[in-house]
Short mmCIF file of C-alpha atoms in Angstrom, two decimals:
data_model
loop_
_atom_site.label_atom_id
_atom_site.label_comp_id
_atom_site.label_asym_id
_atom_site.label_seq_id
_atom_site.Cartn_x
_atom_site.Cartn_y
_atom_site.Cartn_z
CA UNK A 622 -12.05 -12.03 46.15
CA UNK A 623 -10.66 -9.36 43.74
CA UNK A 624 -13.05 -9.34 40.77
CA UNK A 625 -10.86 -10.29 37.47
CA UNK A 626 -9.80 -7.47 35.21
CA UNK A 627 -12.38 -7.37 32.13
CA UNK A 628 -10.76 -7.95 28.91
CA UNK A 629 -10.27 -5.10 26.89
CA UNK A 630 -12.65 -4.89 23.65
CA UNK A 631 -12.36 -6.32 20.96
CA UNK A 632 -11.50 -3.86 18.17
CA UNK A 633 -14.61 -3.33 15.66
CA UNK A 634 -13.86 -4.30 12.04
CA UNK A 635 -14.36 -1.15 9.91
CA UNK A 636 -15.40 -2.43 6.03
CA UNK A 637 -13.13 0.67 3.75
CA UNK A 638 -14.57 1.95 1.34
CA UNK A 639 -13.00 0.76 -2.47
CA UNK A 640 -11.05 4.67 -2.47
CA UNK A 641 -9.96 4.12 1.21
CA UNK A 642 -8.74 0.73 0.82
CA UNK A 643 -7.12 1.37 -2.59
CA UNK A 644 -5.42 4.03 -0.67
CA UNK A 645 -4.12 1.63 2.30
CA UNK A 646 -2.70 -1.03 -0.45
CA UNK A 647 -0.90 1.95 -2.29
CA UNK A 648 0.51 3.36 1.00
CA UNK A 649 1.55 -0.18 1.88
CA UNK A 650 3.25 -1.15 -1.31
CA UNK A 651 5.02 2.95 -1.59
CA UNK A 652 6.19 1.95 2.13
CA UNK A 653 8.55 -1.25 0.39
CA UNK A 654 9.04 0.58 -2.05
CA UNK A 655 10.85 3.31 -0.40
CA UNK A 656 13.64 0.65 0.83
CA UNK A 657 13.61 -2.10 -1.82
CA UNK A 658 13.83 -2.32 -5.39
CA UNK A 659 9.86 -2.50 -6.85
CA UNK A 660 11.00 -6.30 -8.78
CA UNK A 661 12.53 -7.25 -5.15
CA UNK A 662 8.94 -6.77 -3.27
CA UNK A 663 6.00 -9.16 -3.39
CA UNK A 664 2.16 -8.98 -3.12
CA UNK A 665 2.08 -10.97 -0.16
CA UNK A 666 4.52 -8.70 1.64
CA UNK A 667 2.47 -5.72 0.74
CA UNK A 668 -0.58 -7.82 1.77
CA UNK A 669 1.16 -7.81 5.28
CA UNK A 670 2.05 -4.49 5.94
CA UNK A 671 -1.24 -3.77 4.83
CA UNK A 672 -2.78 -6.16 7.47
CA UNK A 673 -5.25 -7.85 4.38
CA UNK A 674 -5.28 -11.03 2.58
CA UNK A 675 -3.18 -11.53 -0.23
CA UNK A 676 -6.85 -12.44 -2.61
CA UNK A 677 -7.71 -8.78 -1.20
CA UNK A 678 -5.00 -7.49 -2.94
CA UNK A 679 -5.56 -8.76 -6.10
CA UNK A 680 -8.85 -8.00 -6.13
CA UNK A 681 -7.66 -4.15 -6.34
CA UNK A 682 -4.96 -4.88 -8.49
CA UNK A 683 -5.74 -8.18 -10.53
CA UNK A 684 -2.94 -7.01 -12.69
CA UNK A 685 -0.41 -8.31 -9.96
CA UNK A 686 2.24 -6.01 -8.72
CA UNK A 687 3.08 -4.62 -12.42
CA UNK A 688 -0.69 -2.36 -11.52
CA UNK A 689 0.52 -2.31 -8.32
CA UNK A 690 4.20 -0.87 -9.05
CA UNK A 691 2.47 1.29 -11.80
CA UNK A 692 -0.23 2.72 -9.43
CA UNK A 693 2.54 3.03 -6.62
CA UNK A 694 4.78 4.80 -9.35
CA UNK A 695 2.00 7.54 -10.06
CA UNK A 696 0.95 8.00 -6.43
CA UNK A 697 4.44 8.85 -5.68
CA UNK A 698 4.83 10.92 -9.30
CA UNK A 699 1.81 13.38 -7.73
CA UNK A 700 3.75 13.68 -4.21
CA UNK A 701 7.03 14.88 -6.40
CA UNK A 702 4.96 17.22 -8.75
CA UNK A 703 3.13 18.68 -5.66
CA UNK A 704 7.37 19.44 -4.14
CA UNK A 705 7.68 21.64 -7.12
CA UNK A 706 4.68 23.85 -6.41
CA UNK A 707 5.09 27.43 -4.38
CA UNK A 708 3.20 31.04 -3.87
CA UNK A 709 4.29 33.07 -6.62
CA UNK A 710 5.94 35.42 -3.39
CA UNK A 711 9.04 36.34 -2.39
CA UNK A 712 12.33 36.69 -4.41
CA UNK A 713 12.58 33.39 -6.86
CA UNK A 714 15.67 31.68 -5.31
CA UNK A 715 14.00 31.58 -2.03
CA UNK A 716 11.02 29.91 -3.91
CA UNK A 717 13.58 27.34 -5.31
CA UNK A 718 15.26 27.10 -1.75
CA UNK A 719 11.92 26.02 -0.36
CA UNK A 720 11.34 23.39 -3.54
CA UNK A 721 14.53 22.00 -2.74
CA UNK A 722 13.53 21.00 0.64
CA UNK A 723 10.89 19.19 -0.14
CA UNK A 724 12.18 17.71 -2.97
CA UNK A 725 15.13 16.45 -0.72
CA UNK A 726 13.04 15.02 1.99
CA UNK A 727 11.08 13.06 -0.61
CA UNK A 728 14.31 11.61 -2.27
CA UNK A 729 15.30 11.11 1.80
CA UNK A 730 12.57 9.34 2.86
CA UNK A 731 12.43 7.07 -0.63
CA UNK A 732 15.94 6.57 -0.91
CA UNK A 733 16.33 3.13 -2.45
CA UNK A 734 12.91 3.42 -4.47
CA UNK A 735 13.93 6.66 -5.37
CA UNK A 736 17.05 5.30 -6.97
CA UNK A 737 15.68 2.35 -8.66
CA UNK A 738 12.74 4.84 -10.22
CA UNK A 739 15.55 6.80 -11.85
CA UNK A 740 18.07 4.39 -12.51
CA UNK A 741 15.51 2.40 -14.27
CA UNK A 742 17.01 -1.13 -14.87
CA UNK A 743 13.86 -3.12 -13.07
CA UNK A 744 12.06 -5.75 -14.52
CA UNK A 745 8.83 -4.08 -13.95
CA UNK A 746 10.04 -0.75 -15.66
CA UNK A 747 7.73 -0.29 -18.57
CA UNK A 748 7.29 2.33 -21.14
CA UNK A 749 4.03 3.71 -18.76
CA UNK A 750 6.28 3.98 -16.00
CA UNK A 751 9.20 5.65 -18.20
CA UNK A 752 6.28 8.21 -19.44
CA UNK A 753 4.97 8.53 -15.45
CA UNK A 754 8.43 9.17 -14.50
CA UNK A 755 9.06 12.08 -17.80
CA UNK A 756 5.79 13.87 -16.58
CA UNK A 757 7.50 14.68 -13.75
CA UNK A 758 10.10 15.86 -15.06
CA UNK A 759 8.42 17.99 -17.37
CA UNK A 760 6.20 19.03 -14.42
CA UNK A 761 9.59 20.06 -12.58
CA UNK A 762 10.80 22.31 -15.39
CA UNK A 763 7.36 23.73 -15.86
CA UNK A 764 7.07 24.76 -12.34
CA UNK A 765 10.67 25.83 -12.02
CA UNK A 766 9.88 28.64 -15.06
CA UNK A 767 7.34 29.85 -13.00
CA UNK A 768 9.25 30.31 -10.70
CA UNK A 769 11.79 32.17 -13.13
CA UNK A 770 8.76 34.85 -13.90
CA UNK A 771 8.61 33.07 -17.18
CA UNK A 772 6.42 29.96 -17.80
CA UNK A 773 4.80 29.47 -21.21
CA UNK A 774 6.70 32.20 -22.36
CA UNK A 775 9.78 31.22 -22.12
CA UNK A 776 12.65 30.58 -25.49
CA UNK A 777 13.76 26.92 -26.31
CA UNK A 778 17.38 28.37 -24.74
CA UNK A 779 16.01 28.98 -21.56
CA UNK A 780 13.88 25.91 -21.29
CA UNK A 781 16.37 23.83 -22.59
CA UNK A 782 18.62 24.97 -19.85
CA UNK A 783 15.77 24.51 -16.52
CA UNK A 784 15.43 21.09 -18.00
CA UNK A 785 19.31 20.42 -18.05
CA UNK A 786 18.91 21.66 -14.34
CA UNK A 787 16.31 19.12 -13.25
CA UNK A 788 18.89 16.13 -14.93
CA UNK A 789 21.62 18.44 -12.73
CA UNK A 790 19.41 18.01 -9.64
CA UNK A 791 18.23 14.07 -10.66
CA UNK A 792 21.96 12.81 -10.63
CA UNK A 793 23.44 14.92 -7.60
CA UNK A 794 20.09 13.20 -5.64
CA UNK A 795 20.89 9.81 -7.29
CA UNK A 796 24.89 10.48 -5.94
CA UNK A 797 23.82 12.13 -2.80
CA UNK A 798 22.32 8.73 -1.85
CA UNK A 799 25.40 6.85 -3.03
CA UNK A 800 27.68 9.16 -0.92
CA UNK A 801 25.48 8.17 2.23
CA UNK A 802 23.75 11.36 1.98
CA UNK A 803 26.51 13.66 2.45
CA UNK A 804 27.21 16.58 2.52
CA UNK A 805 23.96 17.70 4.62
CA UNK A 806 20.54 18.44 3.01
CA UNK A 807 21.18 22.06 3.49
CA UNK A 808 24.37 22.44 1.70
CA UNK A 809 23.33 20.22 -1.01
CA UNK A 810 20.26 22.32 -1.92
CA UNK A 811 22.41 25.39 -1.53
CA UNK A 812 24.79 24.37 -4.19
CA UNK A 813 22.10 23.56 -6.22
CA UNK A 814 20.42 26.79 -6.00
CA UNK A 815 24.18 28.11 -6.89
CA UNK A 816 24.07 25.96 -9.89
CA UNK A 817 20.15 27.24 -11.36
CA UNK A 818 21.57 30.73 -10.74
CA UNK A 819 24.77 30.15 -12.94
CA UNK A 820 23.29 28.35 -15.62
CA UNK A 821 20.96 31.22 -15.74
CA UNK A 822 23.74 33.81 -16.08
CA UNK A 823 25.49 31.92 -18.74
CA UNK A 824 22.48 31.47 -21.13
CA UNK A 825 21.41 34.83 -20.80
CA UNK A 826 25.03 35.84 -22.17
CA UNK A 827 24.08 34.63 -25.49
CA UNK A 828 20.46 34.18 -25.08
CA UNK A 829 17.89 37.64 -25.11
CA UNK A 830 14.84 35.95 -23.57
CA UNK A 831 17.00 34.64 -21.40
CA UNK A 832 18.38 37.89 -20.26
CA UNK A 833 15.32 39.69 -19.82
CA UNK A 834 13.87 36.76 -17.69
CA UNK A 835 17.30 37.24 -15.89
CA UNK A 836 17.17 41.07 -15.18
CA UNK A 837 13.59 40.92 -13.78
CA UNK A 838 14.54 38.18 -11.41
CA UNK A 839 17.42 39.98 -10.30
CA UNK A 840 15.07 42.91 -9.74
CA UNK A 841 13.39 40.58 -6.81
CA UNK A 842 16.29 39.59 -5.31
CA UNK A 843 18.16 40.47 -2.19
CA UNK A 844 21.54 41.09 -0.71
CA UNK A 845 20.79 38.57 2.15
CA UNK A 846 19.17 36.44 -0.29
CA UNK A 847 21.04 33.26 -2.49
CA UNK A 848 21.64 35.30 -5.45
CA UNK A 849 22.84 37.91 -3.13
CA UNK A 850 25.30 35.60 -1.70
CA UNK A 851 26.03 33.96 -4.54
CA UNK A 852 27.12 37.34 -6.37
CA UNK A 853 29.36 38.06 -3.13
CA UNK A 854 31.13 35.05 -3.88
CA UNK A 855 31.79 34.89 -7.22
CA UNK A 856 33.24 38.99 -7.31
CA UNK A 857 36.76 37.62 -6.00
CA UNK A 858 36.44 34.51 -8.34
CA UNK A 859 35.73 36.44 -11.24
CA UNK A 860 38.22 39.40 -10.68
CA UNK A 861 40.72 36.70 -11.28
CA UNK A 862 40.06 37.25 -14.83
CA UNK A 863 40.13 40.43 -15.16
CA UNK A 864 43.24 39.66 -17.75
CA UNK A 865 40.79 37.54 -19.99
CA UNK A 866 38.96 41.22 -21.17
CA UNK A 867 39.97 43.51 -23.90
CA UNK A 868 42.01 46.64 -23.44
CA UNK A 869 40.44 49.30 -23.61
CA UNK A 870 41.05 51.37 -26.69
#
């Protein structure tokens, strides 16, 4: 006779550690979050995907899912700041290109969490969340002025105007999503980068700090670069109104 197969092993039980386990649960609940409005997802769904016992996850979070949501909410805060960070290397629109990415694939991958984070509107939005949500913001725009060669030195102007940017870049994510996410990653961040670099040359019109910040970017840059590009495209644009400028004399 053919001896019988053995049964496979049983798989051990491994006890987590309180971090570890914390750490599951919050992956869990970020995973329903991604696709489903926070006040649409229950603990014992996020029990499930976590493969524990609904008691389990209260024990964690015997707040109930407002901790849990709240806990999520700065988990996924820290992945967004962390999108903004880059080498101080390179010219500064490259930098921005690569922030972009990231930023994008976050907003990809979280799409309908994303939008109910921002949107606000959920029963579980409180004003902790509202303040998790402003830090990153903040964050954004503080890491962006780094970028710019400027950070804690920068005028109210020109950190007024990196802050309108981050709304800019908020609502064109928020519509990108709406739109089915078209046009393509790529081009989206490209126009975006386009916008920053605009905005910049505006303020700095009226704005000296602005300007200077402006002139020693532009010092970094290169012809193959976004700004490059950018400056080959707007030459025919802006020779169009040539008739706008004082004669001379």
């Amino acid at each position: 006779m053919t001896p019988a197969a053995a049964a496979p092993p049983a798989r051990a039980y491994r006890r987590l550690g309180v971090e570890e386990r914390r750490a599951q649960l919050l992956g869990a609940a970020l995973t329903l979050f991604a696709h489903r409005a926070p006040d649409e997802v229950s603990l014992d769904e996020v029990a499930t995907v976590a493969g524990v016992s609904r008691p389990l996850v209260y024990r964690y979070f015997p707040g109930g899912r407002q901790q849990l949501y709240e806990a999520a909410l700065r988990s996924a805060a820290e992945q967004l700041i962390l999108c903004f960070g880059e080498p101080p290397a390179g010219p500064p629109t490259e930098r921005v290109t690569r922030v972009l990415d990231r930023y994008l694939a976050f907003v990809d991958e979280h799409d309908t969490g994303f939008s109910a984070l921002l949107r606000g509107g959920s029963v579980v939005e409180t004003s902790r969340t509202s303040a998790i949500v402003d830090e990153v913001r903040r964050a954004a725009a503080e890491q962006i002025l780094l970028h710019l060669g400027s950070g804690g030195a920068a005028g109210p102007r020109l950190r007024m105007m990196v802050r309108t940017w981050i709304a800019a870049v908020e609502a064109a994510s928020l519509i990108w999503l709406d739109e089915g996410k078209q046009p393509a990653a790529a081009e989206l961040r490209d126009w975006l980068v386009d916008q920053l670099m605009v905005l910049l040359a505006a303020t700095a019109a009226t704005d000296r700090g602005t300007a200077s910040a402006v002139t020693a970017l532009l010092a970094q840059e290169t012809a193959q670069g976004p700004a490059g590009r950018l400056a080959q495209r707007l030459v025919p644009v802006l020779g169009e109104a040539a008739h706008l400028l004082p004669e001379d004399g």
